[in-house]
Short mmCIF file of C-alpha atoms in Angstrom, two decimals:
data_model
loop_
_atom_site.label_atom_id
_atom_site.label_comp_id
_atom_site.label_asym_id
_atom_site.label_seq_id
_atom_site.Cartn_x
_atom_site.Cartn_y
_atom_site.Cartn_z
CA MET M 84 -29.16 33.21 101.24
CA ALA M 85 -28.68 36.44 99.34
CA SER M 86 -31.66 38.24 97.86
CA ASN M 87 -31.48 38.78 94.10
CA ASP M 88 -33.48 41.98 93.96
CA LYS M 89 -30.54 43.81 92.34
CA LEU M 90 -30.06 41.68 89.22
CA THR M 91 -27.51 43.24 86.88
CA SER M 92 -27.25 42.44 83.20
CA SER M 93 -23.81 41.06 82.40
CA SER M 94 -21.65 39.32 79.85
CA ARG M 95 -22.13 35.77 78.65
CA VAL M 96 -19.15 34.37 80.58
CA ALA M 97 -18.12 34.71 84.25
CA ILE M 98 -14.71 33.76 85.63
CA ILE M 99 -14.29 33.35 89.38
CA GLY M 100 -10.72 34.06 90.51
CA ALA M 101 -7.83 36.03 89.00
CA GLY M 102 -4.93 33.74 89.80
CA VAL M 103 -2.90 31.89 87.18
CA SER M 104 -5.90 29.90 85.88
CA GLY M 105 -8.28 32.85 85.98
CA LEU M 106 -5.91 35.05 83.99
CA ALA M 107 -5.36 32.32 81.41
CA ALA M 108 -9.13 31.82 81.13
CA ALA M 109 -9.71 35.55 80.71
CA LYS M 110 -7.08 35.76 77.98
CA HIS M 111 -8.51 32.89 75.95
CA LEU M 112 -12.15 33.91 76.46
CA VAL M 113 -11.48 37.61 75.90
CA HIS M 114 -13.65 37.70 72.78
CA HIS M 115 -16.66 36.99 74.99
CA ASN M 116 -15.96 40.05 77.19
CA PRO M 117 -15.92 37.99 80.40
CA ILE M 118 -16.38 39.41 83.86
CA VAL M 119 -13.70 38.19 86.26
CA PHE M 120 -14.60 38.30 89.95
CA GLU M 121 -11.58 38.55 92.26
CA ALA M 122 -12.08 38.78 96.03
CA SER M 123 -8.70 40.42 96.71
CA ASP M 124 -7.31 43.71 95.45
CA SER M 125 -4.88 42.28 92.89
CA VAL M 126 -4.12 39.37 90.58
CA GLY M 127 -2.01 36.41 91.66
CA GLY M 128 -4.23 34.01 93.58
CA VAL M 129 -2.20 31.85 95.97
CA TRP M 130 0.95 33.76 95.04
CA LYS M 131 -0.67 36.75 96.69
CA SER M 132 -2.43 35.13 99.64
CA CYS M 133 -0.39 32.04 100.58
CA THR M 134 3.25 33.14 100.58
CA TYR M 135 5.94 33.86 103.17
CA GLU M 136 9.04 36.02 103.04
CA THR M 137 11.13 33.07 101.81
CA THR M 138 8.60 31.56 99.37
CA LYS M 139 10.02 30.76 95.96
CA LEU M 140 8.92 28.88 92.89
CA GLN M 141 10.11 25.26 92.85
CA SER M 142 11.38 25.46 89.28
CA THR M 143 13.14 27.82 86.92
CA ARG M 144 11.38 30.55 84.95
CA VAL M 145 11.28 28.60 81.67
CA ASP M 146 9.18 25.92 83.38
CA TYR M 147 6.66 28.47 84.66
CA GLU M 148 5.63 30.82 81.89
CA PHE M 149 2.75 31.33 79.51
CA SER M 150 3.38 30.14 75.97
CA ASP M 151 2.89 33.62 74.47
CA PHE M 152 4.51 35.63 77.27
CA PRO M 153 8.03 34.47 78.13
CA TRP M 154 9.93 35.92 81.05
CA THR M 155 12.22 38.81 80.08
CA ASN M 156 15.02 37.11 82.06
CA ARG M 157 14.05 33.53 81.24
CA ASP M 158 17.69 32.44 81.03
CA ASP M 159 18.14 33.14 84.74
CA THR M 160 18.40 29.68 86.31
CA THR M 161 17.59 30.80 89.87
CA PHE M 162 14.14 30.10 91.27
CA PRO M 163 12.08 33.33 91.25
CA SER M 164 10.62 34.68 94.49
CA TYR M 165 6.88 35.09 94.96
CA VAL M 166 7.33 38.84 94.40
CA GLU M 167 8.87 38.20 90.98
CA ILE M 168 6.01 35.83 90.10
CA LEU M 169 3.42 38.41 91.12
CA ASP M 170 5.19 40.99 88.93
CA TYR M 171 5.19 38.50 86.05
CA LEU M 172 1.45 37.79 86.40
CA GLU M 173 0.68 41.50 86.67
CA SER M 174 2.72 42.13 83.51
CA TYR M 175 0.84 39.34 81.72
CA ALA M 176 -2.51 40.87 82.67
CA LYS M 177 -1.40 44.33 81.50
CA HIS M 178 0.18 43.05 78.28
CA PHE M 179 -3.05 41.39 77.16
CA ASP M 180 -5.23 44.17 78.60
CA LEU M 181 -7.03 41.82 80.99
CA LEU M 182 -7.35 44.19 83.96
CA LYS M 183 -10.36 45.92 82.42
CA PHE M 184 -12.33 42.67 82.75
CA ILE M 185 -11.49 42.12 86.44
CA LYS M 186 -13.68 43.34 89.28
CA PHE M 187 -11.37 43.48 92.30
CA GLY M 188 -12.76 43.29 95.84
CA SER M 189 -15.66 41.21 94.49
CA LYS M 190 -16.29 38.00 96.40
CA VAL M 191 -18.66 35.41 94.97
CA ILE M 192 -20.88 34.30 97.85
CA GLU M 193 -23.56 32.32 96.05
CA VAL M 194 -24.29 30.75 92.68
CA ARG M 195 -27.74 29.65 91.53
CA TYR M 196 -28.72 27.49 88.60
CA THR M 197 -31.75 28.68 86.66
CA GLY M 198 -31.41 26.41 83.64
CA ASN M 199 -34.66 25.44 82.00
CA GLY M 200 -36.63 25.83 85.18
CA GLY M 201 -36.75 22.11 85.96
CA GLU M 202 -34.90 20.30 88.74
CA PRO M 203 -31.76 18.64 87.32
CA LEU M 204 -31.48 14.91 87.97
CA MET M 205 -28.41 12.71 88.04
CA VAL M 206 -30.14 10.17 85.81
CA ASP M 207 -30.43 12.84 83.14
CA LEU M 208 -27.30 11.77 81.30
CA GLY M 209 -26.79 11.54 77.57
CA ALA M 210 -25.61 14.62 75.67
CA TYR M 211 -24.07 17.58 77.48
CA SER M 212 -26.05 20.83 77.09
CA ASN M 213 -24.97 23.74 74.88
CA LEU M 214 -22.27 25.75 76.63
CA LEU M 215 -23.62 29.07 75.32
CA PRO M 216 -27.38 28.40 75.05
CA GLY M 217 -28.32 31.99 74.22
CA LYS M 218 -29.86 32.75 77.60
CA PRO M 219 -28.53 32.91 81.19
CA VAL M 220 -28.49 29.67 83.16
CA TRP M 221 -26.46 30.82 86.19
CA GLU M 222 -27.01 33.68 88.62
CA VAL M 223 -23.99 34.82 90.63
CA ALA M 224 -24.17 36.83 93.88
CA VAL M 225 -21.16 39.09 94.47
CA GLN M 226 -20.30 41.02 97.60
CA ASN M 227 -18.23 44.13 97.10
CA GLY M 228 -15.84 44.66 100.03
CA ASP M 229 -16.12 43.06 103.45
CA ALA M 230 -19.59 44.46 104.15
CA GLY M 231 -20.59 45.84 100.78
CA ASP M 232 -23.85 45.51 98.91
CA ILE M 233 -24.66 42.20 97.26
CA GLN M 234 -25.09 42.40 93.52
CA TRP M 235 -26.44 39.67 91.26
CA TYR M 236 -25.26 38.87 87.76
CA SER M 237 -26.52 36.37 85.21
CA PHE M 238 -24.39 34.30 82.83
CA GLU M 239 -24.60 31.57 80.23
CA PHE M 240 -21.32 29.97 81.31
CA VAL M 241 -19.21 30.13 84.49
CA VAL M 242 -15.53 29.21 84.81
CA VAL M 243 -14.43 28.46 88.38
CA CYS M 244 -10.74 29.23 88.96
CA THR M 245 -10.56 29.54 92.75
CA GLY M 246 -8.05 26.68 93.00
CA LYS M 247 -7.40 24.03 95.63
CA TYR M 248 -5.33 26.19 97.98
CA GLY M 249 -5.98 29.19 100.19
CA ASP M 250 -9.12 30.65 101.80
CA VAL M 251 -10.30 27.54 103.68
CA PRO M 252 -7.67 26.08 106.05
CA ARG M 253 -7.69 22.40 106.99
CA ILE M 254 -7.71 22.32 110.79
CA PRO M 255 -7.05 19.06 112.73
CA THR M 256 -9.71 17.86 115.14
CA PHE M 257 -8.95 16.97 118.76
CA PRO M 258 -10.62 15.16 121.66
CA GLU M 259 -12.47 17.28 124.20
CA LYS M 260 -10.12 19.43 126.29
CA LYS M 261 -7.19 18.39 124.12
CA GLY M 262 -7.46 21.16 121.53
CA PRO M 263 -5.92 24.63 121.14
CA GLU M 264 -8.35 26.13 123.65
CA ILE M 265 -6.30 24.74 126.57
CA PHE M 266 -2.95 25.85 125.14
CA LYS M 267 -1.57 29.01 126.77
CA GLY M 268 0.53 29.96 123.75
CA LYS M 269 -0.49 31.11 120.26
CA VAL M 270 -1.95 28.81 117.62
CA MET M 271 -2.38 29.83 114.00
CA HIS M 272 -2.73 28.27 110.58
CA SER M 273 -0.10 28.95 107.93
CA MET M 274 -2.77 30.90 106.02
CA ASP M 275 -2.90 33.44 108.88
CA TYR M 276 0.90 33.55 109.07
CA CYS M 277 0.92 34.56 105.38
CA LYS M 278 -1.01 37.71 106.28
CA LEU M 279 1.76 38.98 108.56
CA ASP M 280 4.29 41.47 107.25
CA LYS M 281 8.00 40.87 107.70
CA GLU M 282 8.22 42.73 111.02
CA GLU M 283 5.15 41.02 112.49
CA ALA M 284 6.40 37.58 111.44
CA SER M 285 9.82 38.21 112.97
CA HIS M 286 8.23 39.40 116.22
CA LEU M 287 6.05 36.28 116.34
CA LEU M 288 8.99 33.89 115.88
CA ARG M 289 11.97 35.59 117.50
CA GLY M 290 12.95 34.07 120.85
CA LYS M 291 9.94 31.72 120.76
CA LYS M 292 9.74 27.95 120.92
CA VAL M 293 7.97 27.30 117.65
CA ALA M 294 6.31 24.04 116.59
CA VAL M 295 5.38 23.61 112.94
CA ILE M 296 2.86 20.87 112.16
CA GLY M 297 3.51 19.20 108.81
CA PHE M 298 6.30 18.28 106.41
CA LYS M 299 5.25 19.59 103.02
CA LYS M 300 6.55 22.66 101.24
CA SER M 301 4.77 25.27 103.37
CA ALA M 302 5.87 23.56 106.61
CA ILE M 303 9.48 23.32 105.41
CA ASP M 304 9.53 27.02 104.48
CA LEU M 305 8.00 27.96 107.84
CA ALA M 306 10.54 25.96 109.82
CA LEU M 307 13.36 27.60 107.90
CA GLU M 308 11.90 31.07 108.50
CA SER M 309 11.63 30.34 112.22
CA SER M 310 15.25 29.17 112.42
CA LEU M 311 16.50 32.23 110.52
CA ALA M 312 14.50 34.55 112.79
CA ASN M 313 16.14 32.92 115.84
CA GLN M 314 19.78 33.30 114.88
CA GLY M 315 22.14 34.56 117.58
CA GLU M 316 21.75 35.02 121.30
CA GLY M 317 18.33 34.22 122.70
CA GLY M 318 17.29 32.21 119.65
CA GLN M 319 15.10 29.13 120.09
CA ALA M 320 14.92 25.98 117.99
CA CYS M 321 11.91 25.16 115.82
CA THR M 322 10.43 21.64 115.98
CA MET M 323 8.64 20.11 113.01
CA VAL M 324 5.93 17.66 114.02
CA VAL M 325 5.84 15.10 111.20
CA ARG M 326 3.12 12.53 110.65
CA THR M 327 3.90 11.44 107.08
CA THR M 328 7.23 12.01 105.38
CA HIS M 329 7.46 12.73 101.66
CA TRP M 330 10.38 12.75 99.28
CA VAL M 331 12.28 16.00 98.87
CA VAL M 332 15.05 16.68 96.38
CA PRO M 333 17.94 19.17 96.56
CA HIS M 334 17.70 20.21 92.89
CA TYR M 335 16.74 18.92 89.45
CA TRP M 336 19.82 16.78 88.82
CA VAL M 337 20.27 13.11 89.72
CA TRP M 338 23.77 11.65 89.62
CA GLY M 339 24.68 14.19 86.93
CA LEU M 340 21.57 13.59 84.81
CA PRO M 341 18.77 16.15 84.34
CA PHE M 342 15.64 15.20 86.25
CA PHE M 343 13.33 15.61 83.25
CA LEU M 344 14.83 12.48 81.64
CA PHE M 345 13.12 10.29 84.22
CA TYR M 346 9.51 11.50 84.05
CA SER M 347 8.96 14.44 81.68
CA THR M 348 9.69 13.08 78.18
CA ARG M 349 7.64 10.90 75.87
CA ALA M 350 10.20 8.13 76.23
CA SER M 351 10.05 8.14 80.02
CA GLN M 352 6.27 8.43 80.19
CA PHE M 353 5.97 5.57 77.70
CA LEU M 354 6.95 3.25 80.57
CA HIS M 355 3.96 4.36 82.65
CA ASP M 356 0.31 3.37 82.46
CA ARG M 357 -2.05 5.81 80.77
CA PRO M 358 -5.81 5.91 80.19
CA ASN M 359 -7.29 4.07 77.20
CA GLN M 360 -4.19 1.98 76.59
CA SER M 361 -4.39 -1.26 74.65
CA PHE M 362 -3.95 -4.72 76.15
CA ILE M 363 -0.50 -4.98 74.55
CA ARG M 364 0.55 -1.67 76.06
CA THR M 365 -0.82 -2.74 79.46
CA LEU M 366 1.27 -5.88 79.20
CA PHE M 367 4.30 -3.79 78.20
CA CYS M 368 3.86 -1.53 81.27
CA LEU M 369 3.56 -4.58 83.50
CA ILE M 370 6.80 -6.02 82.11
CA PHE M 371 8.61 -2.70 82.53
CA SER M 372 7.30 -2.05 86.05
CA LEU M 373 10.66 -3.39 87.26
CA LEU M 374 12.44 -0.69 85.23
CA ARG M 375 10.21 1.98 86.76
CA ALA M 376 11.12 0.67 90.21
CA VAL M 377 14.80 0.82 89.28
CA VAL M 378 14.41 4.45 88.17
CA SER M 379 12.70 5.28 91.46
CA LYS M 380 15.44 3.58 93.49
CA PHE M 381 18.10 5.35 91.40
CA ILE M 382 16.62 8.74 92.34
CA GLU M 383 16.15 7.70 95.97
CA SER M 384 19.81 6.66 96.18
CA TYR M 385 20.92 10.11 95.09
CA VAL M 386 18.55 11.92 97.45
CA LYS M 387 19.70 9.80 100.41
CA TRP M 388 23.34 10.49 99.49
CA LYS M 389 22.76 14.21 99.10
CA LEU M 390 20.37 14.86 102.00
CA PRO M 391 20.53 13.47 105.58
CA LEU M 392 17.01 12.03 105.50
CA GLU M 393 17.94 8.83 107.32
CA LYS M 394 19.94 10.72 109.95
CA TYR M 395 16.83 12.65 110.97
CA GLY M 396 14.33 9.82 110.42
CA LEU M 397 12.77 11.57 107.42
CA LYS M 398 13.15 8.86 104.78
CA PRO M 399 9.66 7.99 103.48
CA ASP M 400 8.39 4.42 103.64
CA HIS M 401 6.98 4.63 100.12
CA SER M 402 8.77 4.99 96.80
CA PHE M 403 9.81 8.24 95.18
CA GLU M 404 7.59 7.44 92.23
CA GLU M 405 4.50 7.46 94.46
CA ASP M 406 5.20 11.03 95.53
CA TYR M 407 5.95 12.16 91.99
CA ALA M 408 2.79 10.46 90.69
CA SER M 409 0.73 12.34 93.31
CA CYS M 410 2.47 15.72 92.83
CA GLN M 411 3.95 15.72 96.33
CA MET M 412 7.65 16.01 95.54
CA ALA M 413 9.22 19.19 96.94
CA ILE M 414 12.50 21.03 96.47
CA MET M 415 14.41 21.40 99.74
CA PRO M 416 15.80 24.91 100.44
CA GLU M 417 19.60 24.98 100.23
CA ASN M 418 20.31 25.82 103.88
CA PHE M 419 17.52 23.82 105.50
CA PHE M 420 19.64 20.92 106.75
CA GLU M 421 22.43 23.31 107.71
CA GLU M 422 20.00 24.76 110.23
CA ALA M 423 19.03 21.24 111.32
CA ASP M 424 22.69 20.35 111.84
CA LYS M 425 23.06 23.44 114.04
CA GLY M 426 20.10 22.27 116.13
CA MET M 427 17.85 25.12 115.02
CA ILE M 428 15.40 22.77 113.30
CA ARG M 429 14.37 19.57 115.03
CA PHE M 430 11.98 16.79 114.09
CA LYS M 431 9.40 14.72 115.94
CA LYS M 432 7.66 11.91 114.09
CA THR M 433 4.25 10.94 115.39
CA SER M 434 0.93 9.71 114.08
CA LYS M 435 -1.17 11.38 116.79
CA TRP M 436 -0.76 14.47 118.93
CA CYS M 437 -2.85 16.92 120.92
CA PHE M 438 -2.44 20.08 122.99
CA TYR M 439 -1.76 20.54 126.66
CA ASP M 440 -1.44 23.86 128.47
CA GLN M 441 2.30 24.25 127.81
CA GLY M 442 2.53 22.83 124.30
CA ILE M 443 2.00 19.52 122.50
CA GLU M 444 1.59 16.00 123.83
CA PHE M 445 2.38 12.97 121.67
CA GLU M 446 0.96 9.47 121.56
CA ASP M 447 4.08 8.00 123.20
CA GLY M 448 3.49 10.17 126.27
CA THR M 449 6.28 12.65 125.59
CA THR M 450 5.62 16.37 125.42
CA LEU M 451 6.99 19.39 123.61
CA GLU M 452 6.92 22.82 125.20
CA ALA M 453 5.96 25.54 122.75
CA ASP M 454 5.12 29.22 122.66
CA VAL M 455 3.79 29.22 119.10
CA VAL M 456 2.19 26.36 117.14
CA ILE M 457 1.73 26.89 113.39
CA LEU M 458 -0.53 24.46 111.56
CA ALA M 459 0.92 23.89 108.09
CA THR M 460 -1.82 21.33 107.49
CA GLY M 461 -2.96 22.48 104.08
CA TYR M 462 -6.25 23.69 102.70
CA ASP M 463 -9.68 22.23 102.13
CA GLY M 464 -10.16 22.90 98.45
CA LYS M 465 -13.29 20.77 98.25
CA LYS M 466 -14.98 22.72 101.03
CA LYS M 467 -14.12 25.96 99.25
CA LEU M 468 -15.58 24.64 96.02
CA LYS M 469 -18.72 23.36 97.72
CA ALA M 470 -19.33 26.88 99.04
CA ILE M 471 -19.70 27.99 95.40
CA VAL M 472 -21.44 25.07 93.71
CA PRO M 473 -25.15 24.91 94.66
CA GLU M 474 -27.34 21.89 95.30
CA PRO M 475 -28.06 19.43 93.83
CA PHE M 476 -24.70 19.73 92.02
CA ARG M 477 -22.84 20.03 95.32
CA SER M 478 -23.93 16.51 96.24
CA TRP M 479 -22.69 15.22 92.89
CA LEU M 480 -19.40 17.13 92.98
CA GLU M 481 -17.29 14.10 93.96
CA PHE M 482 -19.45 11.42 92.34
CA PRO M 483 -18.65 8.55 91.98
CA CYS M 484 -15.45 8.00 94.03
CA GLY M 485 -14.67 10.99 96.27
CA VAL M 486 -12.70 12.89 93.59
CA ILE M 487 -14.10 15.62 91.33
CA PRO M 488 -14.63 13.84 87.97
CA LEU M 489 -13.31 16.49 85.57
CA TYR M 490 -13.21 15.50 81.92
CA ARG M 491 -10.00 16.81 80.35
CA GLY M 492 -9.35 18.34 83.76
CA THR M 493 -12.04 20.93 83.07
CA ILE M 494 -15.66 19.79 82.58
CA HIS M 495 -17.79 18.09 85.22
CA PRO M 496 -20.19 15.86 83.26
CA LEU M 497 -23.03 16.39 85.77
CA ILE M 498 -22.76 20.18 86.13
CA PRO M 499 -24.00 22.05 83.03
CA ASN M 500 -22.47 25.22 81.63
CA MET M 501 -19.65 25.36 84.15
CA GLY M 502 -15.91 24.78 83.76
CA PHE M 503 -13.24 24.19 86.40
CA VAL M 504 -9.59 25.10 85.85
CA GLY M 505 -6.79 24.53 88.34
CA TYR M 506 -8.16 21.50 90.17
CA VAL M 507 -6.24 18.67 88.50
CA GLN M 508 -2.54 18.83 89.32
CA SER M 509 0.47 18.13 87.13
CA ASN M 510 4.21 18.64 87.19
CA SER M 511 3.61 22.14 85.72
CA ASN M 512 0.31 23.63 86.82
CA LEU M 513 0.63 26.89 84.88
CA HIS M 514 1.32 25.05 81.63
CA THR M 515 -1.63 22.67 82.01
CA SER M 516 -3.99 25.44 83.13
CA GLU M 517 -3.12 27.50 80.06
CA LEU M 518 -3.63 24.55 77.72
CA ARG M 519 -6.95 23.65 79.35
CA THR M 520 -8.26 27.21 79.07
CA LEU M 521 -7.35 27.21 75.37
CA TRP M 522 -9.25 23.92 75.04
CA LEU M 523 -12.20 25.36 77.00
CA SER M 524 -12.30 28.47 74.83
CA ARG M 525 -12.52 26.42 71.64
CA LEU M 526 -15.13 24.19 73.23
CA VAL M 527 -17.25 27.20 74.18
CA ASP M 528 -16.87 28.54 70.64
CA GLY M 529 -18.30 25.29 69.27
CA LYS M 530 -15.16 24.19 67.40
CA PHE M 531 -15.64 20.66 68.72
CA LYS M 532 -18.23 18.78 70.76
CA LEU M 533 -18.09 16.92 74.05
CA PRO M 534 -18.81 13.20 74.16
CA SER M 535 -21.79 11.95 76.12
CA LYS M 536 -21.80 12.31 79.90
CA GLU M 537 -21.40 8.54 80.24
CA LYS M 538 -18.28 8.57 78.08
CA MET M 539 -16.81 11.50 80.02
CA LEU M 540 -17.37 9.70 83.32
CA ASP M 541 -15.85 6.55 81.84
CA GLN M 542 -12.75 8.49 80.76
CA PHE M 543 -12.40 9.87 84.28
CA SER M 544 -12.71 6.36 85.75
CA LYS M 545 -9.89 5.16 83.51
CA GLU M 546 -7.68 8.04 84.70
CA MET M 547 -8.45 7.16 88.31
CA ASP M 548 -7.52 3.52 87.65
CA VAL M 549 -4.11 4.69 86.39
CA MET M 550 -3.59 6.94 89.42
CA ARG M 551 -4.60 4.17 91.83
CA ARG M 552 -1.95 1.91 90.35
CA SER M 553 0.66 4.69 90.57
CA SER M 554 0.23 5.94 94.12
CA ARG M 555 -1.64 5.41 97.37
CA TYR M 556 -2.25 9.18 97.29
CA TYR M 557 -4.30 8.96 94.09
CA LYS M 558 -7.11 11.15 95.45
CA ARG M 559 -4.87 14.17 95.00
CA HIS M 560 -5.78 13.81 91.30
CA CYS M 561 -2.38 14.31 89.71
CA ILE M 562 -1.57 13.45 86.09
CA SER M 563 2.22 13.90 86.25
CA THR M 564 3.08 10.43 84.91
CA PHE M 565 0.84 10.81 81.84
CA SER M 566 0.84 14.61 81.42
CA ILE M 567 2.03 14.48 77.79
CA GLN M 568 -0.76 12.06 76.89
CA HIS M 569 -3.22 14.45 78.59
CA ALA M 570 -1.87 17.32 76.46
CA ASP M 571 -2.12 15.11 73.36
CA ASP M 572 -5.80 14.48 74.10
CA LEU M 573 -6.45 18.22 74.44
CA CYS M 574 -4.63 18.91 71.17
CA ASN M 575 -6.48 16.16 69.31
CA ASP M 576 -9.82 17.56 70.49
CA MET M 577 -8.81 21.02 69.21
CA GLY M 578 -7.54 19.70 65.88
CA LEU M 579 -3.94 20.61 66.69
CA ASN M 580 -0.92 18.44 65.99
CA PRO M 581 0.02 16.85 69.35
CA ARG M 582 3.59 16.26 68.17
CA ARG M 583 5.10 19.68 68.88
CA LYS M 584 8.83 19.05 68.46
CA SER M 585 10.95 19.70 65.37
CA ASN M 586 12.38 16.18 65.06
CA LEU M 587 11.92 12.64 66.35
CA PHE M 588 14.86 12.72 68.76
CA LEU M 589 13.55 15.83 70.54
CA GLU M 590 10.05 14.37 70.45
CA ALA M 591 11.24 11.33 72.38
CA PHE M 592 13.86 12.70 74.75
CA SER M 593 13.27 16.38 75.44
CA PRO M 594 10.75 17.65 78.00
CA TYR M 595 7.49 19.28 77.00
CA GLY M 596 6.78 22.81 78.24
CA SER M 597 4.52 25.75 77.57
CA GLN M 598 6.61 27.06 74.65
CA ASP M 599 5.94 23.83 72.76
CA TYR M 600 2.27 24.77 72.67
CA ARG M 601 2.69 28.31 71.38
CA LEU M 602 0.32 28.46 68.42
CA ASN M 603 1.43 29.50 64.97
CA GLN M 604 -0.77 31.72 62.80
CA GLU M 605 -2.41 28.77 61.05
CA GLU M 606 -3.30 27.12 64.38
CA ILE M 607 -4.72 30.38 65.77
CA ASN M 608 -7.11 30.59 62.86
#
């Protein structure tokens, strides 16, 4: 535990993290002169720390931009590389003069709640406390550099924007003498691979038998990088070890129709359950569940026609809608299956595996020789968050059902004077993060009030009920099938018109994006 002998006076608001959510929070809370603590040496978050040479955005520029800062080349329909995204975020920070608020190389290592001096209790429900009470309620310990001095700051309100990805890798567990310690090759997590430069990555992969564990976006990108590094004489194939398959799509068109028609318009989302719906609407959704299944099968038919999923045993056992509802759909790189057809990418499906001295052993008794094993097994966002949130709040973090109960995707009813941005997923995380930080800013400024803690927890429970009915992967906390309703709720709280389109036809059948929520002068005031 860090000593707080060096307590430094500070601003009223702290923001932890300078990724997409942290920058949006800083921009909307700029009038409070926030201090933004960023552990790295630049803005960008996961776009800085969790990218490979081939990493690209999975959508076009117009679907990934701030409402008041469009891309200069927004008409370019190619997917931007991570370098282009970092440049865009840097430009955003400079345009709104946010860099002066950011302390780079400043890692938050501890947070303490001072509050009113009493021990907070879970039974202490009722009204939520004032967000800016006029005196500090949080103390934040910050380490400057890898071994720098620890400095303490005090704040009235803290916004946590460290995100669900990066920093804390999720590592599989193995039986005794079946783990990486007995393997004679090299084992690393994808997070460590991201730290390699282009030359180091090529040296690691070239001429090596590489096994990539996983089948989500990072694993797919890694397998493709390995195959490209092994072109020509002496090249070795990469094997993807797949436990659970998920739906991938080649692009955002389905049998000649734009993908947004199926899930991203008011008309399409009207067919899906949403929180706080009436009995009649619940009955309507039940009746039209067959239509939703037809839509899912329609998309699946196109994907199976376009991609050789069945040929390689990669067709998921669950519906496409389940993956979309849990934010697990991924765009497949153009030349991925070309490399598979050449034998440079292979697949092994298994539910259990472990190490042996020469590689990997599977539950069916077969083995795979490997020189390098890369674990693309994701990140433990909850563990990262628990390292920041102190007791007793840490114990309540996932109360009551193992998922962080964030009201409006932002406020934890049991943690006072703290906001969380970037932890509830959607089909457009930048857009929802920006809208939530605008909502949070107006909440902090007292332009509207929160309901009671009981009502906030009840709202969260209703959202979880919807997600449970939509997907077995509901604990990923994704609102993609009712994202427009979520935005409507935020707008209604802020006193903004939730209907953002110019006419009824566009309101029903065009997708909602960040530009729809660009405020006019009257709404700013």
